[in-house]
Tab-separated table of C-alpha atoms in Angstrom:
chain	number	residue	atom	x	y	z
A	1	LEU	CA	-26.009	-14.226	-30.451
A	2	LEU	CA	-24.476	-7.367	-24.462
A	3	ARG	CA	-30.794	-2.027	-22.600
A	4	ALA	CA	-30.901	-3.175	-19.154
A	5	ALA	CA	-28.360	-4.762	-17.480
A	6	ALA	CA	-29.661	-8.645	-17.119
A	7	GLY	CA	-30.626	-8.479	-20.943
A	8	LEU	CA	-27.462	-7.491	-21.290
A	9	LEU	CA	-25.168	-10.419	-20.501
A	10	ARG	CA	-28.066	-12.774	-20.638
A	11	LEU	CA	-27.248	-13.013	-24.861
A	12	SER	CA	-24.068	-11.671	-24.765
A	13	LEU	CA	-22.020	-14.676	-24.080
A	14	LEU	CA	-23.564	-16.776	-27.370
A	15	TRP	CA	-21.008	-19.666	-27.739
A	16	GLY	CA	-19.754	-21.893	-26.110
A	17	ALA	CA	-17.041	-24.239	-23.542
A	18	ALA	CA	-15.680	-21.019	-20.795
A	19	LEU	CA	-13.074	-21.175	-17.791
A	20	ASN	CA	-13.793	-22.260	-14.711
A	21	PRO	CA	-12.585	-19.580	-11.805
A	22	ALA	CA	-14.592	-21.722	-9.205
A	23	ASP	CA	-11.478	-23.389	-8.696
A	24	PRO	CA	-8.684	-20.229	-9.582
A	25	ALA	CA	-4.875	-22.028	-9.851
A	26	PRO	CA	-2.465	-21.126	-7.596
A	27	ALA	CA	-0.452	-17.860	-8.664
A	28	PRO	CA	2.278	-18.855	-11.195
A	29	PRO	CA	5.686	-17.823	-10.609
A	30	GLU	CA	6.763	-13.937	-11.184
A	31	ILE	CA	7.592	-13.102	-15.663
A	32	ALA	CA	10.984	-11.880	-15.890
A	33	ILE	CA	9.855	-8.794	-18.337
A	34	SER	CA	13.098	-9.285	-19.972
A	35	PRO	CA	16.132	-11.045	-19.600
A	36	ARG	CA	18.355	-8.053	-20.224
A	37	GLY	CA	16.184	-5.073	-18.558
A	38	GLY	CA	15.249	-4.918	-22.393
A	39	ARG	CA	11.210	-4.596	-24.758
A	40	PRO	CA	10.078	-8.295	-24.107
A	41	SER	CA	9.201	-10.249	-26.799
A	42	LEU	CA	6.651	-10.556	-29.159
A	43	ALA	CA	5.704	-13.656	-27.525
A	44	ARG	CA	6.760	-12.829	-23.764
A	45	ALA	CA	4.317	-9.511	-23.764
A	46	ALA	CA	1.943	-11.670	-25.418
A	47	LEU	CA	2.294	-14.056	-22.377
A	48	ILE	CA	1.991	-11.128	-19.928
A	49	ALA	CA	-0.981	-10.416	-20.887
A	50	ASP	CA	-2.660	-13.116	-20.782
A	51	ARG	CA	-1.403	-13.856	-17.105
A	52	ILE	CA	-2.733	-10.860	-16.858
A	53	LEU	CA	-6.968	-11.604	-18.065
A	54	ASP	CA	-6.680	-15.026	-16.329
A	55	ALA	CA	-5.740	-12.716	-12.930
A	56	ALA	CA	-8.016	-9.527	-13.468
A	57	SER	CA	-11.012	-13.058	-14.672
A	58	ALA	CA	-10.217	-14.547	-11.660
A	59	LEU	CA	-10.426	-11.379	-9.270
A	60	PHE	CA	-13.708	-10.075	-11.555
A	61	LEU	CA	-15.295	-13.017	-11.244
A	62	THR	CA	-15.078	-14.390	-7.430
A	63	GLU	CA	-14.338	-11.178	-5.271
A	64	GLY	CA	-16.716	-9.093	-7.922
A	65	TYR	CA	-15.534	-5.459	-10.107
A	66	GLY	CA	-15.537	-2.727	-7.796
A	67	VAL	CA	-13.180	-4.867	-4.691
A	68	THR	CA	-10.983	-5.499	-6.439
A	69	SER	CA	-8.171	-3.242	-7.574
A	70	ILE	CA	-5.856	-3.050	-9.827
A	71	GLU	CA	-2.894	-3.628	-7.252
A	72	ALA	CA	-4.667	-7.138	-6.703
A	73	ILE	CA	-3.887	-7.885	-9.896
A	74	ALA	CA	-1.196	-6.796	-10.502
A	75	ARG	CA	-0.064	-8.989	-7.440
A	76	ARG	CA	-2.152	-12.861	-8.485
A	77	ALA	CA	-0.158	-11.483	-11.843
A	78	ARG	CA	3.276	-11.616	-10.854
A	79	VAL	CA	3.700	-8.341	-12.601
A	80	SER	CA	3.895	-4.474	-11.705
A	81	LYS	CA	1.381	-2.350	-11.244
A	82	ARG	CA	3.483	-0.088	-14.111
A	83	THR	CA	3.671	-3.172	-16.516
A	84	LEU	CA	-0.114	-3.976	-16.087
A	85	TYR	CA	-0.688	0.073	-17.231
A	86	GLN	CA	1.695	-0.386	-20.103
A	87	ARG	CA	-1.330	-2.027	-21.339
A	88	PHE	CA	-4.403	-1.870	-19.885
A	89	ALA	CA	-4.965	2.359	-18.434
A	90	GLY	CA	-7.582	1.088	-16.278
A	91	LYS	CA	-9.949	-1.392	-14.399
A	92	PRO	CA	-12.285	-1.110	-17.241
A	93	ALA	CA	-10.183	-1.563	-20.310
A	94	LEU	CA	-9.222	-4.699	-18.518
A	95	PHE	CA	-12.977	-5.636	-17.984
A	96	THR	CA	-12.670	-4.694	-21.761
A	97	ALA	CA	-10.530	-7.300	-22.905
A	98	VAL	CA	-11.663	-10.046	-20.392
A	99	LEU	CA	-14.981	-10.113	-22.033
A	100	GLN	CA	-13.655	-9.810	-25.172
A	101	ARG	CA	-11.603	-13.094	-24.302
A	102	LEU	CA	-14.707	-14.633	-23.059
A	103	VAL	CA	-16.791	-14.054	-25.808
A	104	ALA	CA	-14.114	-15.209	-28.758
A	105	ARG	CA	-13.710	-18.342	-25.901
A	106	LEU	CA	-17.287	-19.446	-25.592
A	107	ARG	CA	-18.126	-18.585	-29.747
A	108	PRO	CA	-17.592	-22.231	-32.200
A	109	PRO	CA	-15.792	-21.346	-34.712
A	110	ASP	CA	-17.761	-21.860	-38.098
A	111	VAL	CA	-20.803	-19.517	-36.521
A	112	ASP	CA	-21.720	-19.393	-40.174
A	113	ARG	CA	-22.088	-23.345	-39.755
A	114	LEU	CA	-24.715	-22.711	-36.760
A	115	PHE	CA	-27.474	-20.491	-39.377
A	116	ILE	CA	-27.543	-23.768	-42.426
A	117	GLY	CA	-30.320	-26.803	-42.126
A	118	PRO	CA	-32.678	-28.387	-43.842
A	119	SER	CA	-35.440	-26.423	-41.950
A	120	LEU	CA	-35.731	-23.142	-39.703
A	121	ARG	CA	-36.982	-25.758	-36.880
A	122	THR	CA	-34.181	-27.177	-37.405
A	123	THR	CA	-31.986	-24.787	-37.085
A	124	LEU	CA	-33.673	-22.653	-35.011
A	125	VAL	CA	-32.902	-25.872	-32.652
A	126	GLN	CA	-29.837	-25.718	-33.088
A	127	LEU	CA	-28.739	-22.360	-32.552
A	128	ALA	CA	-31.209	-23.156	-29.224
A	129	GLU	CA	-28.538	-25.514	-28.055
A	130	VAL	CA	-24.837	-23.626	-28.272
A	131	LEU	CA	-27.180	-20.798	-26.764
A	132	LEU	CA	-27.557	-23.116	-24.119
A	133	ASP	CA	-24.116	-25.061	-23.934
A	134	ALA	CA	-22.626	-21.277	-24.361
A	135	ALA	CA	-25.774	-20.324	-21.258
A	136	LEU	CA	-25.386	-22.331	-19.050
A	137	THR	CA	-20.750	-22.220	-18.467
A	138	ALA	CA	-19.003	-22.146	-15.246
A	139	ASP	CA	-17.856	-18.103	-15.958
A	140	ALA	CA	-20.771	-16.910	-18.361
A	141	LEU	CA	-23.124	-17.913	-14.397
A	142	ALA	CA	-19.945	-15.262	-12.564
A	143	LEU	CA	-19.838	-12.268	-15.283
A	144	TYR	CA	-24.182	-12.496	-15.211
A	145	ARG	CA	-24.365	-12.450	-11.355
A	146	LEU	CA	-20.744	-9.701	-11.577
A	147	ILE	CA	-23.434	-7.104	-14.224
A	148	LEU	CA	-26.683	-7.574	-12.132
A	149	THR	CA	-25.172	-6.860	-8.815
A	150	GLU	CA	-22.073	-4.245	-9.552
A	151	ALA	CA	-23.701	-2.034	-12.971
A	152	SER	CA	-26.030	0.050	-10.720
A	153	ARG	CA	-22.644	0.678	-9.137
A	154	PHE	CA	-20.688	0.812	-12.099
A	155	PRO	CA	-22.326	1.349	-15.645
A	156	GLU	CA	-18.652	1.274	-17.506
A	157	LEU	CA	-19.745	-2.340	-17.290
A	158	ALA	CA	-23.657	-2.390	-18.512
A	159	ALA	CA	-22.037	0.168	-21.645
A	160	ILE	CA	-18.941	-1.878	-22.217
A	161	SER	CA	-21.408	-5.189	-22.437
A	162	ASP	CA	-23.493	-4.397	-24.991
A	163	ARG	CA	-19.966	-2.372	-27.024
A	164	VAL	CA	-18.293	-5.669	-26.827
A	165	GLY	CA	-20.679	-9.079	-26.392
A	166	ALA	CA	-22.451	-10.296	-29.650
A	167	ARG	CA	-26.106	-10.215	-29.105
A	168	ASP	CA	-26.280	-7.842	-31.797
A	169	GLU	CA	-25.248	-9.901	-34.709
A	170	ALA	CA	-27.114	-12.216	-32.584
A	171	VAL	CA	-30.596	-10.842	-32.811
A	172	THR	CA	-29.233	-9.696	-37.455
A	173	ARG	CA	-28.165	-13.075	-37.471
A	174	ILE	CA	-32.101	-14.847	-36.626
A	175	ALA	CA	-33.925	-11.898	-37.702
A	176	ALA	CA	-32.337	-12.754	-41.214
A	177	LEU	CA	-33.181	-15.969	-40.828
A	178	LEU	CA	-36.690	-15.816	-39.869
A	179	GLN	CA	-36.900	-12.604	-42.851
A	180	HIS	CA	-35.868	-15.267	-45.575
A	181	ALA	CA	-37.558	-18.990	-44.386
A	182	MET	CA	-41.133	-15.754	-43.878
A	183	PRO	CA	-40.434	-13.443	-46.881
A	184	ALA	CA	-43.591	-11.201	-46.737
A	185	ALA	CA	-43.386	-10.656	-42.765
A	186	ASP	CA	-42.844	-6.944	-42.176
A	187	GLY	CA	-38.511	-6.943	-41.228
A	188	ALA	CA	-39.337	-4.279	-37.669
A	189	ARG	CA	-41.867	-7.115	-36.518
A	190	THR	CA	-39.011	-9.967	-37.644
A	191	ARG	CA	-36.587	-8.140	-34.700
A	192	PHE	CA	-38.195	-8.181	-32.496
A	193	ALA	CA	-38.768	-12.483	-33.094
A	194	ALA	CA	-35.708	-13.015	-33.372
A	195	GLU	CA	-34.759	-10.592	-29.433
A	196	GLN	CA	-38.508	-12.359	-27.846
A	197	PHE	CA	-36.450	-16.033	-29.153
A	198	LEU	CA	-33.075	-15.471	-27.306
A	199	HIS	CA	-34.553	-14.679	-24.136
A	200	MET	CA	-37.254	-17.106	-25.233
A	201	VAL	CA	-34.451	-20.143	-24.844
A	202	ILE	CA	-32.357	-18.812	-21.888
A	203	ALA	CA	-34.122	-17.242	-19.312
A	204	LEU	CA	-35.529	-20.172	-17.809
A	205	PRO	CA	-32.788	-22.417	-17.677
A	206	GLN	CA	-30.167	-19.621	-16.469
A	207	ARG	CA	-32.474	-18.817	-13.673
A	208	ARG	CA	-32.710	-22.642	-13.029
A	209	ALA	CA	-28.445	-22.186	-12.604
A	210	LEU	CA	-27.929	-19.693	-10.567
A	211	GLY	CA	-30.033	-21.017	-7.877
A	212	LEU	CA	-33.602	-19.804	-8.331
A	213	GLY	CA	-35.361	-23.819	-8.860
A	214	PRO	CA	-33.281	-26.974	-9.946
A	215	ARG	CA	-30.900	-26.886	-12.475
A	216	MET	CA	-31.909	-28.844	-15.536
A	217	SER	CA	-30.764	-31.619	-16.593
A	218	ALA	CA	-28.898	-32.210	-20.637
A	219	ALA	CA	-31.303	-34.533	-21.332
A	220	GLU	CA	-34.075	-31.147	-19.690
A	221	LEU	CA	-32.202	-28.563	-21.906
A	222	ARG	CA	-32.476	-30.718	-24.679
A	223	ALA	CA	-36.027	-31.216	-24.341
A	224	TRP	CA	-36.862	-27.688	-23.868
A	225	ALA	CA	-34.511	-26.193	-27.107
A	226	HIS	CA	-36.849	-28.405	-28.609
A	227	GLY	CA	-40.360	-26.938	-26.996
A	228	THR	CA	-39.102	-23.794	-27.228
A	229	VAL	CA	-38.999	-23.368	-30.652
A	230	ALA	CA	-41.851	-25.621	-31.540
A	231	LEU	CA	-43.667	-22.742	-29.416
A	232	PHE	CA	-42.039	-20.347	-31.150
A	233	LEU	CA	-42.445	-21.062	-34.469
A	234	ASP	CA	-45.807	-21.183	-33.985
A	235	GLY	CA	-46.558	-18.772	-32.122
A	236	TYR	CA	-44.478	-17.027	-34.883
A	237	GLY	CA	-46.152	-18.142	-37.882
A	238	ALA	CA	-49.979	-17.141	-36.396
A	239	GLY	CA	-48.188	-13.601	-35.644
A	240	THR	CA	-47.110	-13.616	-38.961
A	241	ALA	CA	-50.221	-14.772	-40.788
A	242	GLY	CA	-51.861	-12.266	-39.560
């Protein structure tokens, strides 16, 4: 499984494997819009949109949202500004599309499978490991930095993240999982517990990956997922019992 900008982005990018903007590829050759100057085919139109999004992703995540201009994106994508504006109304629309594509790429093909397991503990560990895989990818971290540094000047970034990201879905589904395991638990308390679970899993490993401490190894992340779930279930079980 978008509020404060840190929380929005941290839990929006839930599912794993992303591009690496740190070493962008050379700008590709210019796209011919149509061999005869007419409307492009559907395949060519999709290719143009992908090229624009590739360019916008690379520039947003390396240069920042504020300093990246429509002109720079069009130049990197090797399309005209007119072609770009025919597909995206402006920078907010481009950022929305970039985030939608990133969330789709981070999302595993069978999300429902993640919520099925022999026990609540096993299912939560499985979820925790997938969340960590997604949150610690290069693009997820770069986008998190972008939101943190620029949301105060561009509030639309946090609003877009809230609208496009998968946070609410994740909280709702984890809350339902907890409710199913403990039917007597209060619904509001269960949703609050789901929010806290997501924060417990991601916050420290993400801080380490951003340079605020030594980055955690794969073995440490696995141990973190298991330990966090154990601590969470101990506290949640005591809280619902009381």
